[in-house]
Amino acid sequence: MLDVRRVRTEPDALKAGLARKGVAGEEVDQLAELDRRRRELSEQRDDLRARVKTLSKEVGGLRRAGEVEQAEALMAESRDLGAREKAVSADADVVAGELRELLLRIPNVPAAEAPDGAGEADNVVVRVEGFDPDAYGEHQRVPHWDVGAALGILDLGRGAKISGSMFPLYRGAGARLVRALTSWALDRHADAFEEIRPPSLVRTDAMVAAGQLPKFADDAYHLERDDLWAIPTAEVPLTSLASGEILAEADLPVRLTAATPCFRREAGAAGRDTRGLLRVHEFDKVEILAYATPEQAPAVHADLLARAESLLAELGLAYRVLDICTGDLGQSHARQFDLEVYAPGCDLWLEVSSVSWFTDYQARRADIRYRRAGDGGVEHVHTLNGSALAWPRIWAALVETGRRPDGTVVLPEVLAPWLGDTTVG
RNA sequence: GGAGGGAUGGCAGAGCGGCCGAUUGCGGAGGUCUUGAAAACCUCUGGGCGAGAGCCCCGCGGGUUCGAAUCCCGCUCCCUCCGCCA
């Protein structure tokens, strides 16, 4: 969420920034008006409270002195003030609630460096690595759902029987491949990231803090009976890990990694890209996340991106890096790079990672702050995170890329310690 | 699931209707002393809103009262015992 004070201190800059994400100027004006009314009402409320407090102290003194009659008079006056305070206070709460609700729905301001654009089509391809369209043979032009079915390592029919479509079931070497990828990736981040195994069901607060709610409630699975949400990404529990806390600057950046299942209803995407593993309701992903000072944030962002990229390179996959334009940026995001791998069988670029910088937008929702080493001042941290990586589409790209003319598949050598045999079929 | 106990500042731990945003100890910062250090002593040391005056925060949300950290109700979390169980 944005700092309301910016509405007062730099309304024009704020409007200009939000306009790049398509937010109308009226919304900022609406914020300004609610903020003005909120402060006006809280001032009235504070004045009334101050008078009640003063009177109450006098009552105490008079009663001790035995001046019962005078005390009674003050009590009556205070009772009256109290009633007025209650009314003003209720109004103040209503306005504060409206302000917060609006604030929770207004997106983050994009970073100055983020490219302008209206939507997906305007994202900028920053670089393409390891891709030569002529280097793929006919044997690699088989989609992973066919390869997986032929080798008995992907059983979409059984998954659908148990849970419905878009709930994949991997088996044998296919299941082991997912486990290998997870173990390998966690180990690759172990040099700088603390491994966390967070809960997969979280409270509403955690979903709000990460920016999933209130806007994207339809995309998340909700367990009504217990009022818990199935996490759509480890970003949710990891962001709330430090909620309500004040960290020491010396401890920053805090770097965390976690492998978790991720659950997505994909409510708005029914029927689109649903073949095979292109879009699924449940998948495993390794996430890397950091809390940093504003000064550290750009370097941390670059490091997260470099880590996700190096994993793709080590897996021998062709990939490209997209600088996400303002029109396609997520609600909480100031800057975002997406990584897409090339899957020759589907002949598609598949998004497998999103490396994001949220400035203090999430930290403000989650109330994560740090104490500056120099002057001891307290301010919100910056949060950053990236997938490194999300496995289903990697699984698809590996199986398609590694397919040989005889129909068997060769998997990357780096996974040998977990796979044993890197040849499938 | 049942019974009981608890939640106060970085930590420990008082306070149980007014003089309490809160005694004290530890920890932390600075200073005096010292060749230097230790010890001793002194001072300071939570967060939020607000231009300020001031207001809010003693797990969270309500209530009682002129006045609530203190009384009442609900919720959450932690601990102990019993039950169940991967």
PDB file of N, CA, C and O (backbone and C1' of nucleotides) in Angstrom, chain A residues 5 8 38 46 49 53 56 59 63 75 78-79 86 203 369 371, chain B residues 18 46-52 54-56 64 66-67 76-77:
ATOM      1  N   ARG A   5       0.875   9.913   2.949  1.00  0.00           N
ATOM      2  CA  ARG A   5       1.485  11.239   3.037  1.00  0.00           C
ATOM      3  C   ARG A   5       1.927  11.755   1.680  1.00  0.00           C
ATOM      4  O   ARG A   5       2.014  12.953   1.461  1.00  0.00           O
ATOM      5  N   ARG A   8      -0.278  14.168   0.067  1.00  0.00           N
ATOM      6  CA  ARG A   8      -0.184  15.558   0.503  1.00  0.00           C
ATOM      7  C   ARG A   8       1.097  16.222   0.022  1.00  0.00           C
ATOM      8  O   ARG A   8       1.103  17.385  -0.365  1.00  0.00           O
ATOM      9  N   ARG A  38     -10.254  12.517   7.399  1.00  0.00           N
ATOM     10  CA  ARG A  38      -9.791  11.658   8.485  1.00  0.00           C
ATOM     11  C   ARG A  38      -9.021  12.475   9.520  1.00  0.00           C
ATOM     12  O   ARG A  38      -9.239  12.364  10.729  1.00  0.00           O
ATOM     13  N   ASP A  46      -9.514  13.897  19.267  1.00  0.00           N
ATOM     14  CA  ASP A  46      -8.415  14.050  20.224  1.00  0.00           C
ATOM     15  C   ASP A  46      -8.676  15.193  21.198  1.00  0.00           C
ATOM     16  O   ASP A  46      -8.373  15.087  22.390  1.00  0.00           O
ATOM     17  N   ARG A  49     -11.214  14.054  23.742  1.00  0.00           N
ATOM     18  CA  ARG A  49     -10.595  13.100  24.668  1.00  0.00           C
ATOM     19  C   ARG A  49      -9.717  13.819  25.676  1.00  0.00           C
ATOM     20  O   ARG A  49      -9.684  13.478  26.852  1.00  0.00           O
ATOM     21  N   LYS A  53     -10.089  13.675  29.694  1.00  0.00           N
ATOM     22  CA  LYS A  53      -8.979  13.243  30.555  1.00  0.00           C
ATOM     23  C   LYS A  53      -8.696  14.264  31.654  1.00  0.00           C
ATOM     24  O   LYS A  53      -8.474  13.905  32.809  1.00  0.00           O
ATOM     25  N   SER A  56     -11.474  14.246  34.214  1.00  0.00           N
ATOM     26  CA  SER A  56     -11.444  13.040  35.036  1.00  0.00           C
ATOM     27  C   SER A  56     -10.401  13.156  36.140  1.00  0.00           C
ATOM     28  O   SER A  56     -10.614  12.694  37.258  1.00  0.00           O
ATOM     29  N   VAL A  59     -11.806  15.316  38.769  1.00  0.00           N
ATOM     30  CA  VAL A  59     -12.792  14.571  39.552  1.00  0.00           C
ATOM     31  C   VAL A  59     -12.092  13.761  40.636  1.00  0.00           C
ATOM     32  O   VAL A  59     -12.496  13.771  41.807  1.00  0.00           O
ATOM     33  N   ARG A  63     -12.762  14.306  44.643  1.00  0.00           N
ATOM     34  CA  ARG A  63     -13.319  13.224  45.459  1.00  0.00           C
ATOM     35  C   ARG A  63     -12.420  12.931  46.648  1.00  0.00           C
ATOM     36  O   ARG A  63     -12.892  12.694  47.751  1.00  0.00           O
ATOM     37  N   MET A  75     -18.429  15.489  36.650  1.00  0.00           N
ATOM     38  CA  MET A  75     -18.745  14.181  36.064  1.00  0.00           C
ATOM     39  C   MET A  75     -19.830  14.307  35.007  1.00  0.00           C
ATOM     40  O   MET A  75     -19.771  13.673  33.959  1.00  0.00           O
ATOM     41  N   SER A  78     -18.344  15.806  31.939  1.00  0.00           N
ATOM     42  CA  SER A  78     -17.482  14.840  31.270  1.00  0.00           C
ATOM     43  C   SER A  78     -18.305  13.777  30.538  1.00  0.00           C
ATOM     44  O   SER A  78     -17.949  13.353  29.441  1.00  0.00           O
ATOM     45  N   ARG A  79     -19.416  13.389  31.182  1.00  0.00           N
ATOM     46  CA  ARG A  79     -20.293  12.411  30.550  1.00  0.00           C
ATOM     47  C   ARG A  79     -20.779  12.929  29.198  1.00  0.00           C
ATOM     48  O   ARG A  79     -20.796  12.232  28.204  1.00  0.00           O
ATOM     49  N   LYS A  86     -17.692   9.922  21.479  1.00  0.00           N
ATOM     50  CA  LYS A  86     -18.064   8.629  20.922  1.00  0.00           C
ATOM     51  C   LYS A  86     -18.594   8.787  19.492  1.00  0.00           C
ATOM     52  O   LYS A  86     -18.256   8.005  18.603  1.00  0.00           O
ATOM     53  N   ARG A 203      -3.424 -17.355   6.992  1.00  0.00           N
ATOM     54  CA  ARG A 203      -4.536 -16.488   7.378  1.00  0.00           C
ATOM     55  C   ARG A 203      -4.749 -15.395   6.335  1.00  0.00           C
ATOM     56  O   ARG A 203      -3.856 -15.084   5.554  1.00  0.00           O
ATOM     57  N   ARG A 369       9.539  -3.274   9.162  1.00  0.00           N
ATOM     58  CA  ARG A 369      10.389  -2.077   9.186  1.00  0.00           C
ATOM     59  C   ARG A 369      11.811  -2.429   9.603  1.00  0.00           C
ATOM     60  O   ARG A 369      12.092  -3.549  10.026  1.00  0.00           O
ATOM     61  N   ARG A 371      15.466  -0.571  11.591  1.00  0.00           N
ATOM     62  CA  ARG A 371      16.043   0.584  12.279  1.00  0.00           C
ATOM     63  C   ARG A 371      17.358   0.927  11.606  1.00  0.00           C
ATOM     64  O   ARG A 371      18.253   0.083  11.513  1.00  0.00           O
TER      65      ARG A 371
ATOM     66  P     G B  18      -5.986   3.207  40.658  1.00  0.00           P
ATOM     67  O5'   G B  18      -5.835   4.667  40.045  1.00  0.00           O
ATOM     68  C5'   G B  18      -5.705   4.803  38.621  1.00  0.00           C
ATOM     69  C4'   G B  18      -6.067   6.208  38.262  1.00  0.00           C
ATOM     70  C3'   G B  18      -5.122   7.273  38.794  1.00  0.00           C
ATOM     71  O3'   G B  18      -4.691   7.966  37.656  1.00  0.00           O
ATOM     72  C1'   G B  18      -7.389   7.870  39.192  1.00  0.00           C
ATOM     73  P     G B  46      12.674   4.873  24.560  1.00  0.00           P
ATOM     74  O5'   G B  46      11.988   3.997  23.419  1.00  0.00           O
ATOM     75  C5'   G B  46      12.744   3.098  22.636  1.00  0.00           C
ATOM     76  C4'   G B  46      11.768   2.155  21.982  1.00  0.00           C
ATOM     77  C3'   G B  46      10.898   2.819  20.924  1.00  0.00           C
ATOM     78  O3'   G B  46      11.567   2.887  19.685  1.00  0.00           O
ATOM     79  C1'   G B  46       9.539   1.563  22.381  1.00  0.00           C
ATOM     80  P     G B  47      11.225   4.058  18.691  1.00  0.00           P
ATOM     81  O5'   G B  47       9.761   3.698  18.189  1.00  0.00           O
ATOM     82  C5'   G B  47       9.561   2.577  17.338  1.00  0.00           C
ATOM     83  C4'   G B  47       8.096   2.316  17.153  1.00  0.00           C
ATOM     84  C3'   G B  47       7.295   3.427  16.509  1.00  0.00           C
ATOM     85  O3'   G B  47       7.472   3.499  15.112  1.00  0.00           O
ATOM     86  C1'   G B  47       6.099   2.589  18.348  1.00  0.00           C
ATOM     87  P     G B  48       7.268   4.903  14.391  1.00  0.00           P
ATOM     88  O5'   G B  48       5.686   5.064  14.387  1.00  0.00           O
ATOM     89  C5'   G B  48       4.885   4.143  13.668  1.00  0.00           C
ATOM     90  C4'   G B  48       3.431   4.447  13.893  1.00  0.00           C
ATOM     91  C3'   G B  48       2.986   5.844  13.513  1.00  0.00           C
ATOM     92  O3'   G B  48       2.793   5.983  12.120  1.00  0.00           O
ATOM     93  C1'   G B  48       2.083   5.298  15.608  1.00  0.00           C
ATOM     94  P     C B  49       3.066   7.399  11.443  1.00  0.00           P
ATOM     95  O5'   C B  49       1.761   8.226  11.840  1.00  0.00           O
ATOM     96  C5'   C B  49       0.486   7.814  11.393  1.00  0.00           C
ATOM     97  C4'   C B  49      -0.575   8.720  11.968  1.00  0.00           C
ATOM     98  C3'   C B  49      -0.326  10.205  11.775  1.00  0.00           C
ATOM     99  O3'   C B  49      -0.683  10.639  10.474  1.00  0.00           O
ATOM    100  C1'   C B  49      -0.982   9.811  13.995  1.00  0.00           C
ATOM    101  P     G B  50       0.180  11.784   9.795  1.00  0.00           P
ATOM    102  O5'   G B  50      -0.072  13.051  10.720  1.00  0.00           O
ATOM    103  C5'   G B  50      -1.341  13.696  10.714  1.00  0.00           C
ATOM    104  C4'   G B  50      -1.338  14.803  11.728  1.00  0.00           C
ATOM    105  C3'   G B  50      -0.196  15.803  11.595  1.00  0.00           C
ATOM    106  O3'   G B  50      -0.450  16.754  10.584  1.00  0.00           O
ATOM    107  C1'   G B  50      -0.418  15.167  13.860  1.00  0.00           C
ATOM    108  P     A B  51       0.745  17.193   9.635  1.00  0.00           P
ATOM    109  O5'   A B  51       1.787  17.958  10.568  1.00  0.00           O
ATOM    110  C5'   A B  51       3.130  18.205  10.135  1.00  0.00           C
ATOM    111  C4'   A B  51       3.622  19.503  10.723  1.00  0.00           C
ATOM    112  C3'   A B  51       3.538  19.584  12.242  1.00  0.00           C
ATOM    113  O3'   A B  51       4.741  19.127  12.831  1.00  0.00           O
ATOM    114  C1'   A B  51       2.524  21.504  11.272  1.00  0.00           C
ATOM    115  P     G B  52       4.709  18.287  14.230  1.00  0.00           P
ATOM    116  O5'   G B  52       4.099  19.315  15.277  1.00  0.00           O
ATOM    117  C5'   G B  52       4.944  20.283  15.911  1.00  0.00           C
ATOM    118  C4'   G B  52       4.090  21.287  16.633  1.00  0.00           C
ATOM    119  C3'   G B  52       3.391  20.763  17.882  1.00  0.00           C
ATOM    120  O3'   G B  52       4.218  20.977  19.020  1.00  0.00           O
ATOM    121  C1'   G B  52       1.821  21.872  16.482  1.00  0.00           C
ATOM    122  P     G B  54       0.752  19.524  25.051  1.00  0.00           P
ATOM    123  O5'   G B  54      -0.327  18.476  24.530  1.00  0.00           O
ATOM    124  C5'   G B  54      -1.694  18.564  24.913  1.00  0.00           C
ATOM    125  C4'   G B  54      -2.557  17.910  23.864  1.00  0.00           C
ATOM    126  C3'   G B  54      -2.670  16.392  23.936  1.00  0.00           C
ATOM    127  O3'   G B  54      -3.634  15.985  24.893  1.00  0.00           O
ATOM    128  C1'   G B  54      -2.260  17.029  21.700  1.00  0.00           C
ATOM    129  P     C B  55      -3.518  14.521  25.585  1.00  0.00           P
ATOM    130  O5'   C B  55      -3.984  13.565  24.416  1.00  0.00           O
ATOM    131  C5'   C B  55      -5.317  13.605  23.918  1.00  0.00           C
ATOM    132  C4'   C B  55      -5.438  12.705  22.711  1.00  0.00           C
ATOM    133  C3'   C B  55      -5.040  11.256  22.945  1.00  0.00           C
ATOM    134  O3'   C B  55      -6.085  10.518  23.567  1.00  0.00           O
ATOM    135  C1'   C B  55      -4.039  12.022  20.960  1.00  0.00           C
ATOM    136  P     C B  56      -5.702   9.249  24.489  1.00  0.00           P
ATOM    137  O5'   C B  56      -5.275   8.176  23.400  1.00  0.00           O
ATOM    138  C5'   C B  56      -6.226   7.672  22.463  1.00  0.00           C
ATOM    139  C4'   C B  56      -5.539   6.746  21.488  1.00  0.00           C
ATOM    140  C3'   C B  56      -4.792   5.583  22.125  1.00  0.00           C
ATOM    141  O3'   C B  56      -5.679   4.542  22.485  1.00  0.00           O
ATOM    142  C1'   C B  56      -3.445   6.567  20.456  1.00  0.00           C
ATOM    143  P     U B  64     -21.015   0.788  27.373  1.00  0.00           P
ATOM    144  O5'   U B  64     -20.652   0.391  28.869  1.00  0.00           O
ATOM    145  C5'   U B  64     -21.556  -0.370  29.656  1.00  0.00           C
ATOM    146  C4'   U B  64     -20.986  -0.573  31.034  1.00  0.00           C
ATOM    147  C3'   U B  64     -20.606   0.704  31.766  1.00  0.00           C
ATOM    148  O3'   U B  64     -21.735   1.308  32.375  1.00  0.00           O
ATOM    149  C1'   U B  64     -18.851  -0.861  31.965  1.00  0.00           C
ATOM    150  P     C B  66     -20.399   7.551  34.589  1.00  0.00           P
ATOM    151  O5'   C B  66     -19.136   8.441  34.206  1.00  0.00           O
ATOM    152  C5'   C B  66     -19.276   9.539  33.316  1.00  0.00           C
ATOM    153  C4'   C B  66     -18.001  10.349  33.339  1.00  0.00           C
ATOM    154  C3'   C B  66     -16.725   9.544  33.133  1.00  0.00           C
ATOM    155  O3'   C B  66     -16.475   9.328  31.755  1.00  0.00           O
ATOM    156  C1'   C B  66     -16.440  10.952  35.000  1.00  0.00           C
ATOM    157  P     G B  67     -15.999   7.878  31.300  1.00  0.00           P
ATOM    158  O5'   G B  67     -14.549   7.760  31.957  1.00  0.00           O
ATOM    159  C5'   G B  67     -13.499   8.571  31.459  1.00  0.00           C
ATOM    160  C4'   G B  67     -12.266   8.385  32.300  1.00  0.00           C
ATOM    161  C3'   G B  67     -11.764   6.955  32.407  1.00  0.00           C
ATOM    162  O3'   G B  67     -10.973   6.618  31.289  1.00  0.00           O
ATOM    163  C1'   G B  67     -11.805   7.946  34.547  1.00  0.00           C
ATOM    164  P     U B  76     -10.559 -18.252  18.318  1.00  0.00           P
ATOM    165  O5'   U B  76      -9.114 -17.571  18.214  1.00  0.00           O
ATOM    166  C5'   U B  76      -8.657 -17.032  16.976  1.00  0.00           C
ATOM    167  C4'   U B  76      -7.323 -16.365  17.177  1.00  0.00           C
ATOM    168  C3'   U B  76      -6.246 -17.258  17.788  1.00  0.00           C
ATOM    169  O3'   U B  76      -5.629 -18.067  16.798  1.00  0.00           O
ATOM    170  C1'   U B  76      -6.271 -15.180  18.917  1.00  0.00           C
ATOM    171  P     C B  77      -5.077 -19.507  17.220  1.00  0.00           P
ATOM    172  O5'   C B  77      -3.743 -19.162  18.021  1.00  0.00           O
ATOM    173  C5'   C B  77      -2.638 -18.557  17.367  1.00  0.00           C
ATOM    174  C4'   C B  77      -1.661 -18.041  18.394  1.00  0.00           C
ATOM    175  C3'   C B  77      -1.141 -19.078  19.375  1.00  0.00           C
ATOM    176  O3'   C B  77      -0.058 -19.825  18.833  1.00  0.00           O
ATOM    177  C1'   C B  77      -1.808 -17.153  20.565  1.00  0.00           C
TER     178        C B  77
END
